[in-house]
Coordinates of C-alpha atoms in Angstrom, one line a residue:
Chain A
X440 CA 5.2 66.5 60.2
X441 CA 8.4 63.6 59.3
X442 CA 8.9 62.3 56.1
X443 CA 7.9 58.3 57.6
X444 CA 4.5 60.6 59.1
X445 CA 3.8 62.3 55.7
X446 CA 4.9 57.8 53.8
X447 CA 2.3 56.2 56.6
X448 CA -0.3 58.8 56.2
X449 CA -0.5 58.8 52.0
X450 CA -0.4 54.8 52.2
X451 CA -2.8 54.6 54.3
X452 CA -5.5 57.7 53.5
X453 CA -4.8 56.3 49.9
X454 CA -5.2 52.2 49.5
X455 CA -8.5 52.6 51.6
X456 CA -9.9 55.4 49.4
X457 CA -8.2 53.4 46.1
X458 CA -10.3 49.7 48.1
X459 CA -14.0 51.8 47.9
X460 CA -13.5 53.7 44.9
X461 CA -11.9 50.2 43.3
X462 CA -15.8 48.7 44.8
X463 CA -17.7 51.4 44.3
X464 CA -17.1 51.0 40.2
X465 CA -17.4 46.9 40.5
X466 CA -20.4 46.7 42.1
X467 CA -21.7 49.9 39.9
X468 CA -20.2 47.6 36.4
X469 CA -20.9 44.5 37.3
X470 CA -23.9 43.2 35.6
X471 CA -25.7 41.6 38.0
X472 CA -26.6 44.4 40.2
X473 CA -30.3 44.8 37.6
X474 CA -30.8 41.4 38.0
X475 CA -31.3 41.6 41.7
X476 CA -32.6 44.7 42.0
X477 CA -37.0 45.1 42.8
X478 CA -39.0 47.8 43.2
X479 CA -40.2 49.4 45.9
X480 CA -43.7 47.9 44.8
X481 CA -43.6 45.0 46.7
X482 CA -45.4 44.1 49.7
X483 CA -43.9 43.7 52.2
X484 CA -45.0 43.1 56.5
X485 CA -44.8 46.7 56.9
X486 CA -47.0 47.5 54.8
X487 CA -49.9 45.6 56.5
Chain B
X609 CA -54.1 26.0 53.0
X610 CA -50.9 27.6 54.1
X611 CA -50.0 31.8 54.5
X612 CA -47.0 33.2 53.4
X613 CA -46.1 36.9 54.0
X614 CA -44.1 38.0 51.3
X615 CA -40.7 38.2 52.5
X616 CA -39.3 41.8 52.8
X617 CA -36.0 42.5 50.9
X618 CA -34.0 45.5 50.0
X619 CA -34.2 46.7 47.1
X620 CA -30.2 47.5 45.1
X621 CA -27.1 46.2 46.6
X622 CA -26.1 49.8 46.8
X623 CA -28.9 50.3 49.7
X624 CA -27.7 47.1 51.2
X625 CA -24.2 48.8 50.9
X626 CA -24.9 52.1 52.1
X627 CA -27.3 50.4 55.3
X628 CA -24.5 48.2 55.8
X629 CA -21.7 50.6 56.1
X630 CA -24.0 53.1 57.4
X631 CA -24.5 50.7 60.4
X632 CA -20.8 50.6 60.6
X633 CA -19.7 54.7 60.2
X634 CA -20.7 56.6 63.7
X635 CA -18.9 57.7 66.0
X636 CA -16.0 55.8 66.5
X637 CA -14.6 57.0 62.8
X638 CA -14.4 60.4 63.7
X639 CA -14.0 60.9 67.3
X640 CA -12.7 57.0 68.3
X641 CA -10.0 55.7 65.4
X642 CA -7.8 59.0 65.3
X643 CA -7.6 59.8 69.8
X644 CA -5.9 55.4 68.9
X645 CA -4.2 56.2 66.3
X646 CA -2.8 59.8 68.4
X647 CA -2.2 57.2 71.0
X648 CA 0.1 54.7 69.9
X649 CA 1.9 56.6 67.4
X650 CA 0.1 56.7 63.6
X651 CA 2.7 53.7 61.9
X652 CA 2.9 51.5 64.7
X653 CA -0.5 51.3 65.3
X654 CA -1.6 51.6 61.5
X655 CA 0.2 48.2 60.8
X656 CA -1.8 46.9 64.1
X657 CA -5.5 48.7 62.4
X658 CA -4.6 47.1 58.9
X659 CA -3.5 43.2 60.1
X660 CA -7.0 43.1 62.2
X661 CA -8.6 44.3 59.2
X662 CA -7.5 41.3 57.5
X663 CA -7.3 39.0 60.0
X664 CA -10.5 39.9 62.1
X665 CA -13.0 42.5 59.6
X666 CA -12.8 40.5 56.7
X667 CA -13.0 37.3 58.1
X668 CA -15.8 37.2 60.4
X669 CA -17.8 39.9 57.8
X670 CA -17.9 37.6 56.0
X671 CA -18.7 35.0 57.7
X672 CA -21.7 36.9 59.1
X673 CA -22.8 38.4 55.5
X674 CA -23.0 34.2 54.0
X675 CA -24.5 33.4 57.2
X676 CA -27.3 35.8 56.8
X677 CA -27.8 35.7 53.1
X678 CA -28.7 31.2 53.8
X679 CA -30.6 31.8 57.4
X680 CA -32.6 33.7 55.0
X681 CA -33.2 31.8 52.4
X682 CA -34.7 29.4 55.4
X683 CA -36.8 31.6 56.2
X684 CA -35.4 33.7 59.3
X685 CA -34.1 36.7 59.1
X686 CA -33.5 36.8 63.2
X687 CA -30.1 35.8 64.3
X688 CA -31.7 33.0 66.8
X689 CA -33.1 31.5 64.0
X690 CA -30.0 32.2 61.2
X691 CA -28.0 30.0 63.3
X692 CA -30.7 27.5 64.7
X693 CA -31.2 27.0 61.2
X694 CA -27.3 26.6 59.6
X695 CA -25.9 24.5 62.4
X696 CA -28.6 21.9 62.3
X697 CA -28.2 21.2 65.9
X698 CA -31.2 22.7 68.0
X699 CA -29.4 24.3 70.8
X700 CA -27.3 26.7 68.9
X701 CA -29.9 28.8 68.3
X702 CA -29.4 30.4 71.9
X703 CA -26.5 31.5 70.6
X704 CA -27.9 33.7 68.5
X705 CA -29.3 35.5 71.4
X706 CA -26.7 38.1 71.6
X707 CA -27.6 38.8 68.3
X708 CA -30.5 40.7 69.5
X709 CA -29.4 41.5 73.3
X710 CA -26.4 42.8 72.2
X711 CA -27.6 46.1 69.2
X712 CA -31.1 46.5 71.4
X713 CA -29.0 46.8 74.6
X714 CA -26.7 49.2 72.4
X715 CA -29.7 50.9 71.3
X716 CA -30.3 52.2 74.7
X717 CA -27.9 54.0 75.3
X718 CA -27.0 54.7 71.6
X719 CA -30.1 57.1 71.1
X720 CA -28.8 59.2 73.7
X721 CA -25.5 59.8 72.1
X722 CA -27.3 60.5 69.2
X723 CA -29.5 63.1 71.1
X724 CA -26.2 64.4 71.7
X725 CA -24.7 65.2 67.8
X726 CA -28.4 66.4 67.5
X727 CA -27.9 68.7 70.7
X728 CA -24.9 70.4 69.5
X729 CA -24.9 70.7 66.6
X730 CA -28.6 72.5 66.9
X731 CA -26.4 74.8 69.4
X732 CA -23.8 75.0 67.4
X733 CA -26.3 76.8 64.7
X734 CA -27.7 78.9 66.9
X735 CA -24.7 80.9 68.2
X736 CA -24.7 79.1 72.2
X737 CA -21.0 76.8 71.8
X738 CA -19.6 79.9 71.5
X739 CA -16.9 79.5 74.4
X740 CA -13.7 80.5 75.7
X741 CA -12.5 78.1 77.8
X742 CA -12.0 74.5 78.8
X743 CA -14.2 74.6 82.0
X744 CA -17.2 76.0 79.9
X745 CA -17.0 73.5 77.2
X746 CA -16.8 70.7 80.2
X747 CA -19.7 72.7 81.9
X748 CA -22.3 73.0 79.1
X749 CA -20.9 69.6 78.8
X750 CA -22.3 68.5 81.9
X751 CA -25.2 70.2 82.1
X752 CA -26.8 69.4 78.7
X753 CA -26.6 65.8 79.3
X754 CA -27.3 65.9 82.6
X755 CA -24.0 64.9 84.5
X756 CA -23.9 65.8 88.3
X757 CA -27.3 64.5 88.9
X758 CA -30.3 61.1 88.1
X759 CA -33.0 63.0 86.6
X760 CA -31.4 66.1 85.5
X761 CA -31.2 64.7 82.0
X762 CA -35.2 65.2 81.1
X763 CA -34.6 68.9 80.4
X764 CA -36.7 70.3 77.6
X765 CA -35.2 73.4 76.8
X766 CA -32.6 74.2 74.3
X767 CA -29.9 73.2 76.0
X768 CA -30.8 70.1 77.3
X769 CA -31.1 66.7 75.6
X770 CA -34.7 65.7 76.5
X771 CA -36.1 66.8 73.7
X772 CA -34.0 66.3 71.4
X773 CA -34.5 63.2 72.7
X774 CA -38.1 62.3 71.6
X775 CA -37.2 63.8 68.5
X776 CA -34.6 61.2 67.6
X777 CA -36.9 58.4 69.2
X778 CA -39.4 59.1 67.3
X779 CA -36.8 59.9 64.0
X780 CA -35.6 56.3 63.7
X781 CA -39.1 54.3 65.2
X782 CA -40.3 56.5 62.1
X783 CA -37.1 55.5 59.9
X784 CA -38.1 51.7 61.0
X785 CA -41.9 51.4 61.5
X786 CA -41.8 52.3 56.8
X787 CA -39.8 49.3 56.5
X788 CA -36.2 48.2 55.3
X789 CA -36.2 49.2 51.8
X790 CA -38.9 52.4 52.8
X791 CA -37.3 53.6 55.9
X792 CA -33.6 52.3 56.5
X793 CA -32.2 52.1 53.2
X794 CA -33.9 55.0 51.5
X795 CA -32.5 56.9 54.3
X796 CA -29.0 54.8 54.2
X797 CA -29.4 55.9 49.9
X798 CA -29.3 59.9 51.4
X799 CA -26.9 60.0 54.9
X800 CA -24.5 58.2 53.1
X801 CA -23.6 60.8 50.5
X802 CA -24.3 63.1 52.8
X803 CA -23.1 62.5 55.8
X804 CA -19.2 62.3 52.8
X805 CA -19.3 65.1 51.5
X806 CA -20.6 66.6 54.7
X807 CA -17.4 65.1 56.1
X808 CA -14.7 66.3 52.9
X809 CA -17.1 70.3 53.4
X810 CA -15.1 69.7 57.2
X811 CA -12.2 68.2 56.2
X812 CA -11.2 70.9 53.5
X813 CA -11.7 73.6 56.4
X814 CA -9.3 71.6 58.4
X815 CA -6.9 71.5 56.5
X816 CA -6.4 74.5 55.6
X817 CA -6.4 76.4 58.9
X818 CA -2.4 76.5 58.4
X819 CA -1.4 78.4 61.6
X820 CA -4.2 80.0 64.1
X821 CA -1.7 81.7 66.3
X822 CA 1.5 83.5 64.9
X823 CA 2.6 83.5 68.7
X824 CA 2.5 80.1 68.8
X825 CA 3.8 78.8 65.4
X826 CA 4.4 75.4 66.6
X827 CA 0.3 74.4 67.0
X828 CA -0.3 74.2 62.9
X829 CA -1.8 71.4 60.6
X830 CA 1.4 70.2 60.2
X831 CA 2.2 69.4 63.4
X832 CA -1.7 68.7 63.9
X833 CA -1.1 65.9 60.9
X834 CA 2.7 64.6 62.3
X835 CA 0.9 64.2 65.7
X836 CA -1.1 61.4 64.1
X837 CA 1.1 59.9 61.1
X838 CA 4.5 60.0 62.6
X839 CA 6.0 57.2 62.7
X840 CA 8.8 57.7 65.0
X841 CA 6.9 59.4 68.5
X842 CA 9.6 61.8 70.8
X843 CA 9.0 62.0 74.3
X844 CA 10.9 63.6 77.0
X845 CA 11.1 61.6 80.0
X846 CA 12.0 62.3 83.6
X847 CA 14.3 59.3 85.8
X848 CA 12.5 58.6 88.7
X849 CA 15.0 57.3 92.5
X850 CA 15.4 53.6 91.3
X851 CA 16.8 55.2 88.0
X852 CA 13.6 53.7 85.3
X853 CA 13.4 56.6 82.9
X854 CA 8.9 57.4 82.7
X855 CA 7.2 59.2 80.2
X856 CA 6.3 63.4 81.4
X857 CA 5.1 64.5 77.7
X858 CA 4.9 63.7 74.0
X859 CA 6.3 66.5 71.9
X860 CA 5.7 67.5 68.6
X861 CA 7.3 70.6 66.4
X862 CA 10.7 71.6 65.7
X863 CA 10.7 74.5 68.2
X864 CA 9.0 72.1 71.4
X865 CA 11.9 69.7 70.5
X866 CA 14.5 72.0 70.6
X867 CA 13.6 73.8 73.7
X868 CA 12.9 70.6 75.3
X869 CA 16.4 69.5 74.3
X870 CA 17.8 72.4 75.9
X871 CA 15.9 72.0 78.8
X872 CA 17.3 68.5 79.5
X873 CA 20.6 70.1 79.5
X874 CA 20.0 72.4 82.4
X875 CA 17.9 70.2 84.4
X876 CA 19.6 66.6 85.9
X877 CA 16.9 63.8 85.6
X878 CA 15.5 64.5 82.6
X879 CA 16.0 63.1 78.6
X880 CA 14.7 63.1 74.8
X881 CA 14.2 60.0 73.9
X882 CA 13.0 59.0 70.0
X883 CA 10.5 55.9 70.4
X884 CA 11.0 53.3 67.6
X885 CA 8.5 52.2 65.0
X886 CA 9.4 49.3 66.0
X887 CA 9.5 49.7 70.1
X888 CA 5.9 50.9 69.6
X889 CA 5.1 47.1 68.0
X890 CA 5.8 45.6 70.8
X891 CA 2.9 47.2 73.2
X892 CA 0.7 44.7 73.6
X893 CA -1.8 47.2 74.6
X894 CA -0.9 49.0 70.9
X895 CA -2.4 45.4 69.4
X896 CA -5.0 45.2 71.4
X897 CA -6.7 48.6 71.1
X898 CA -6.0 48.6 67.2
X899 CA -7.7 44.8 66.6
X900 CA -10.8 46.5 69.5
X901 CA -11.5 49.6 67.6
X902 CA -11.7 47.3 64.4
X903 CA -14.4 45.3 65.6
X904 CA -16.2 48.0 67.2
X905 CA -15.8 50.3 64.3
X906 CA -17.1 47.9 61.4
X907 CA -20.4 46.8 63.5
X908 CA -18.4 43.4 63.4
X909 CA -20.4 40.7 66.0
X910 CA -23.4 43.0 66.5
X911 CA -26.0 40.3 64.8
X912 CA -26.3 43.8 62.4
X913 CA -24.9 42.2 59.5
X914 CA -26.0 38.8 60.2
X915 CA -29.4 40.6 59.4
X916 CA -29.2 42.8 56.6
X917 CA -27.9 39.8 54.7
X918 CA -31.0 37.6 55.9
X919 CA -32.6 40.0 53.6
X920 CA -30.8 39.3 50.9
X921 CA -31.8 36.4 48.0
X922 CA -30.3 33.7 47.1
X923 CA -28.3 34.8 44.3
X924 CA -27.0 38.5 45.1
X925 CA -23.2 39.2 45.7
X926 CA -22.2 39.1 49.4
X927 CA -18.3 39.5 48.5
X928 CA -18.5 42.1 46.4
X929 CA -21.0 43.8 48.9
X930 CA -19.1 43.2 52.2
X931 CA -15.8 43.9 51.0
X932 CA -17.7 47.9 49.3
X933 CA -19.2 48.3 52.6
X934 CA -16.4 47.8 54.9
X935 CA -14.3 50.5 52.2
X936 CA -17.0 52.8 52.6
X937 CA -16.5 52.1 56.9
X938 CA -13.1 52.5 55.7
X939 CA -13.0 55.6 54.2
X940 CA -14.7 57.6 56.5
X941 CA -12.3 56.3 59.2
X942 CA -9.0 56.6 58.1
X943 CA -10.1 59.0 55.0
X944 CA -12.1 60.8 56.7
X945 CA -12.4 60.5 60.3
X946 CA -8.2 60.5 60.6
X947 CA -7.6 63.9 58.6
X948 CA -10.7 65.7 60.8
X949 CA -10.2 65.0 64.5
X950 CA -6.8 65.5 66.4
X951 CA -5.3 67.5 63.7
X952 CA -7.7 70.1 64.8
X953 CA -8.4 69.8 68.2
X954 CA -4.0 69.7 68.3
X955 CA -4.1 73.1 65.7
X956 CA -6.3 75.0 68.8
X957 CA -5.0 72.8 71.6
X958 CA -2.0 71.5 71.3
X959 CA -1.6 68.1 72.9
X960 CA -3.1 68.2 75.5
X961 CA -6.6 68.5 73.3
X962 CA -6.0 66.3 71.5
X963 CA -6.1 63.8 74.0
X964 CA -8.5 61.4 75.6
X965 CA -11.6 59.9 76.1
X966 CA -13.4 59.5 73.2
X967 CA -16.7 61.9 74.7
X968 CA -14.1 63.8 75.8
X969 CA -12.9 64.6 73.0
X970 CA -16.1 64.8 71.0
X971 CA -18.5 66.6 73.7
X972 CA -14.9 68.9 75.1
X973 CA -12.1 69.9 73.5
X974 CA -14.2 70.1 69.6
X975 CA -16.4 72.4 70.3
X976 CA -14.1 74.7 71.6
X977 CA -12.0 74.0 68.7
X978 CA -15.2 75.3 65.9
X979 CA -15.8 78.4 68.5
X980 CA -12.1 79.3 67.8
X981 CA -12.0 79.0 64.3
X982 CA -13.5 81.7 62.2
X983 CA -17.0 80.3 60.3
X984 CA -16.3 77.7 63.7
X985 CA -20.3 78.2 64.1
X986 CA -21.1 76.7 60.4
X987 CA -18.7 74.3 60.1
X988 CA -19.1 73.7 64.4
X989 CA -22.8 72.8 62.8
X990 CA -21.8 70.8 59.7
X991 CA -19.9 68.3 61.8
X992 CA -21.5 67.4 64.7
X993 CA -24.1 67.2 62.1
X994 CA -22.4 64.7 59.7
X995 CA -21.6 62.9 63.6
X996 CA -25.8 62.9 63.6
X997 CA -26.2 61.8 60.3
X998 CA -24.1 59.1 61.3
X999 CA -25.5 58.1 64.4
X1000 CA -29.0 58.0 62.9
X1001 CA -27.5 55.4 60.5
X1002 CA -26.2 52.9 62.8
X1003 CA -29.2 53.4 65.9
X1004 CA -31.5 52.7 62.6
X1005 CA -29.8 49.2 62.3
X1006 CA -29.6 47.7 65.8
X1007 CA -32.8 48.2 65.4
X1008 CA -34.3 45.9 62.8
X1009 CA -32.2 42.7 65.0
X1010 CA -35.5 43.2 67.7
X1011 CA -37.8 43.3 65.0
X1012 CA -36.6 40.3 63.3
X1013 CA -36.4 38.4 66.4
X1014 CA -40.1 39.1 67.5
X1015 CA -41.6 39.0 64.0
X1016 CA -40.7 35.5 64.1
X1017 CA -41.5 34.0 67.3
X1018 CA -43.9 36.3 68.5
X1019 CA -45.7 35.4 64.7
X1020 CA -46.4 39.0 65.1
X1021 CA -46.5 41.6 61.8
X1022 CA -43.8 44.3 61.1
X1023 CA -46.6 46.7 62.8
X1024 CA -46.2 45.0 66.6
X1025 CA -42.9 43.9 66.2
X1026 CA -42.0 47.6 66.0
X1027 CA -44.6 48.7 69.4
X1028 CA -43.1 45.8 71.7
X1029 CA -39.6 47.6 70.6
X1030 CA -40.8 51.0 70.3
X1031 CA -41.9 49.8 74.6
X1032 CA -38.5 48.0 75.4
X1033 CA -36.3 50.3 74.0
X1034 CA -38.6 52.9 75.9
X1035 CA -37.6 52.4 78.9
X1036 CA -34.6 50.5 78.9
X1037 CA -33.2 54.4 77.5
X1038 CA -35.6 56.1 80.4
X1039 CA -33.3 54.4 82.1
X1040 CA -30.8 54.5 80.9
X1041 CA -30.3 58.1 80.5
X1042 CA -32.3 59.3 83.7
X1043 CA -29.2 57.3 85.4
X1044 CA -27.0 60.3 84.0
X1045 CA -24.8 61.2 87.4
X1046 CA -21.3 60.7 85.6
X1047 CA -23.6 58.7 82.7
X1048 CA -22.6 55.1 85.1
X1049 CA -25.2 53.7 83.4
X1050 CA -24.2 54.3 80.0
X1051 CA -21.1 53.1 80.9
X1052 CA -22.0 49.3 82.4
X1053 CA -23.9 48.8 80.0
X1054 CA -21.6 50.2 77.2
X1055 CA -19.1 47.8 79.0
X1056 CA -20.7 44.8 79.6
X1057 CA -22.6 44.6 75.8
X1058 CA -20.5 47.0 73.8
X1059 CA -16.9 45.2 74.2
X1060 CA -17.6 42.2 76.6
X1061 CA -20.1 40.6 74.1
X1062 CA -19.7 41.9 71.4
X1063 CA -16.3 39.7 71.6
X1064 CA -17.8 37.1 72.2
X1065 CA -20.8 36.7 69.8
X1066 CA -17.7 37.7 67.3
X1067 CA -15.8 35.0 68.5
X1068 CA -19.2 32.2 68.2
X1069 CA -20.0 33.1 64.5
X1070 CA -16.0 32.5 63.5
X1071 CA -16.1 29.6 65.3
X1072 CA -19.7 28.5 63.6
X1073 CA -18.4 29.2 60.3
X1074 CA -15.2 27.7 60.3
X1075 CA -15.7 24.5 62.7
X1076 CA -19.6 23.6 63.0
X1077 CA -20.5 25.1 59.6
X1078 CA -17.9 23.8 58.2
X1079 CA -15.1 25.9 56.2
X1080 CA -15.3 23.7 52.7
X1081 CA -19.5 24.8 52.6
X1082 CA -19.1 28.1 54.3
X1083 CA -17.1 29.1 52.0
X1084 CA -20.0 28.0 49.2
X1085 CA -22.2 30.0 50.7
X1086 CA -20.3 32.9 50.3
X1087 CA -19.0 32.4 46.9
X1088 CA -22.6 31.2 46.0
X1089 CA -22.5 34.7 43.3
X1090 CA -20.7 35.7 43.8
X1091 CA -18.7 38.4 41.4
X1092 CA -15.0 37.0 42.7
X1093 CA -15.0 34.2 44.8
X1094 CA -13.3 34.6 48.6
X1095 CA -9.3 34.5 48.5
X1096 CA -9.0 31.0 49.1
X1097 CA -6.1 32.0 52.1
X1098 CA -9.0 33.6 54.2
X1099 CA -10.8 29.0 54.0
X1100 CA -7.0 28.7 56.9
X1101 CA -7.1 32.4 58.6
X1102 CA -11.0 31.7 58.8
X1103 CA -10.7 27.9 60.3
X1104 CA -7.5 29.1 62.2
X1105 CA -6.3 31.7 61.9
X1106 CA -9.2 34.8 63.0
X1107 CA -10.7 32.3 66.3
X1108 CA -6.9 32.6 67.5
X1109 CA -6.7 35.8 67.1
X1110 CA -10.1 36.2 68.3
X1111 CA -9.1 34.3 71.3
X1112 CA -6.0 35.3 72.1
X1113 CA -7.2 38.9 71.8
X1114 CA -10.0 38.7 74.1
X1115 CA -7.9 36.9 76.8
X1116 CA -5.5 39.8 77.5
X1117 CA -8.2 41.6 77.0
X1118 CA -10.3 40.3 79.8
X1119 CA -7.5 39.8 82.4
X1120 CA -6.8 43.5 81.8
X1121 CA -10.1 45.0 81.9
X1122 CA -12.0 43.4 84.0
X1123 CA -9.7 41.6 86.1
X1124 CA -7.1 44.6 86.0
X1125 CA -3.8 42.5 85.9
X1126 CA -1.4 44.9 84.3
X1127 CA 0.6 41.5 81.9
X1128 CA 3.6 44.4 81.6
X1129 CA 3.6 45.5 85.5
X1130 CA 2.0 42.2 87.0
X1131 CA -0.1 44.3 89.8
X1132 CA -3.6 44.1 89.9
X1133 CA -6.8 45.8 90.8
X1134 CA -10.1 45.2 89.4
X1135 CA -11.9 47.2 86.9
X1136 CA -14.1 49.6 88.6
X1137 CA -16.8 47.9 86.2
X1138 CA -16.4 44.1 88.1
X1139 CA -15.9 46.8 91.8
X1140 CA -18.8 48.2 90.6
X1141 CA -21.1 45.2 90.7
X1142 CA -18.9 42.6 93.8
X1143 CA -16.9 45.1 95.9
X1144 CA -17.8 48.5 95.9
X1145 CA -21.8 48.5 94.8
X1146 CA -22.9 50.3 92.7
X1147 CA -26.8 50.9 92.3
X1148 CA -27.0 51.9 89.0
X1149 CA -24.2 49.8 88.1
X1150 CA -26.3 46.9 89.9
X1151 CA -29.3 48.1 88.1
X1152 CA -27.7 48.2 84.8
X1153 CA -26.8 44.4 84.8
X1154 CA -30.3 43.1 86.0
X1155 CA -32.0 45.3 82.8
X1156 CA -29.3 43.2 81.1
X1157 CA -29.9 40.0 81.9
X1158 CA -34.1 40.9 82.2
X1159 CA -34.0 41.6 78.4
X1160 CA -31.8 38.7 78.1
X1161 CA -34.1 36.6 79.5
X1162 CA -37.2 38.3 78.4
X1163 CA -34.6 37.1 75.0
X1164 CA -34.1 33.0 75.7
X1165 CA -37.5 32.9 77.1
X1166 CA -39.5 33.6 73.6
X1167 CA -36.1 32.1 71.6
X1168 CA -37.2 28.6 74.3
X1169 CA -41.1 29.2 72.9
X1170 CA -41.3 29.9 70.2
X1171 CA -43.3 27.8 67.2
X1172 CA -41.2 28.8 64.5
X1173 CA -37.4 28.0 66.2
X1174 CA -39.4 25.2 67.5
X1175 CA -40.9 24.2 63.7
X1176 CA -37.1 25.1 62.6
X1177 CA -34.9 22.4 65.0
X1178 CA -37.2 20.4 64.5
X1179 CA -36.9 20.0 60.8
X1180 CA -33.5 20.7 60.8
X1181 CA -32.9 17.8 63.2
X1182 CA -34.2 15.7 60.7
X1183 CA -33.3 16.5 57.6

């Protein structure tokens, strides 16, 4: 693999991995997450 | 007295993110994307790919998430209901028919491919896939899927697809019957992390392959990665009698390049040439493929995201959730798929083995790669099982829009809706699997639904969002409850750039792939799909299109007569 290939691979993989990790951290640390949680016990049409 | 059924909903934000990313992560991430990137040259393709991602991917993704949640707040989960309610135009509900038709029709053949993945993983585990040659791998595939004659796929031995098809069909409907949170969400919560873990295991195996055959030093992992990612391609060209040069081969690796250069000095009419990144970017087919891959990979224009997000609550964050689901898909595609498939195939089979169609790479080349690899039986099982998990999470998402539509249009509960959809898809899948000769039915439906109509639905959705709902109201809908807003620049992108980009890409794609005009050479020949219908009629292709028309008519009639949609239209048009 050429130097250009290494750079493109590392930038591409690094950017999508970085974005993914940032999103996971953001989702897990955003306080409103707790507010949106509601339990499995809610009766839904599929339980009829 | 009014009676309202408690609304279904997701159990947590992580749950819907995993469900949406599970819908998006599929075979295309591990087979189609690497093949396209290698074909066009990693650097140039990635540039076009990321531009398409920013212009098409994120725009339509956020538009679908926002429209879906807003539609859900108005009491609708199906695409016709959501579009009719949000646009305040009764007739626009018919655009939503595509949002039900596409996933239901794709499911009919996707479940067949899903069964191949399960079948291959089981056959790797039992040691049946120890191929010594490409012919053996190809013969097994043909026999397994029943490619030689119609009806051949209905076999129930371990080396035939029938048993696996029934198993995955039952699994899908069992999960979908359990409902949104207890079926889809619960499965995706385990399947998606497991899928990523299995992909990392296979990735480590591939990256540590080194040079498996010391007598052929050019076939190594480094060159495999180079074939995939090098920005400058090295090709051997041959001079034709009229003086023009045509590509003969692509070469990777120092000794292969040295050997090719030596050959050019001894043979007249040959030359070795470097194709720069800039030259590759002038190839419009590269842009078409990059934009198409973003489409198919992110599940935009499928009618899935708009349905899934309709089960969110008013204050749930669609901007972050949309970005998170998208980034999970990109990580699986670029970070995992981009480092596994093509480098592995190149390392054992060279360039010839690492190129070809998605199905050829996945079900002919890769089984040979695993058969040649130390502990290949185990890694073959792991790889095809991860493809199977990816396929299940995708196929579940194809059923939910149909379930929601039938619940609303026929005013039935989930149990009856699942039963009706089960019957429809069983008949459709039975049709696709029976007409297995040359996979004609699968190929025809995939082209007209899985490629052609997806472009149309995505274009309709972004135009509705930017021009009918209005970009100001649309972004306001999206930003409600968001931890960070959609960047302001996306107002202009979603209103002008994305529709224009889509229309140009769609026009070029149709010109080339439907009407058969080669824009570069000016040659014209109708595509095989048009020929099958009008010029050299093929009965299976015609029946496949007839099946599409019957299902379209069924959904359209239900949309027209459903009281819930009429009530919505009356109410909306008065408001």
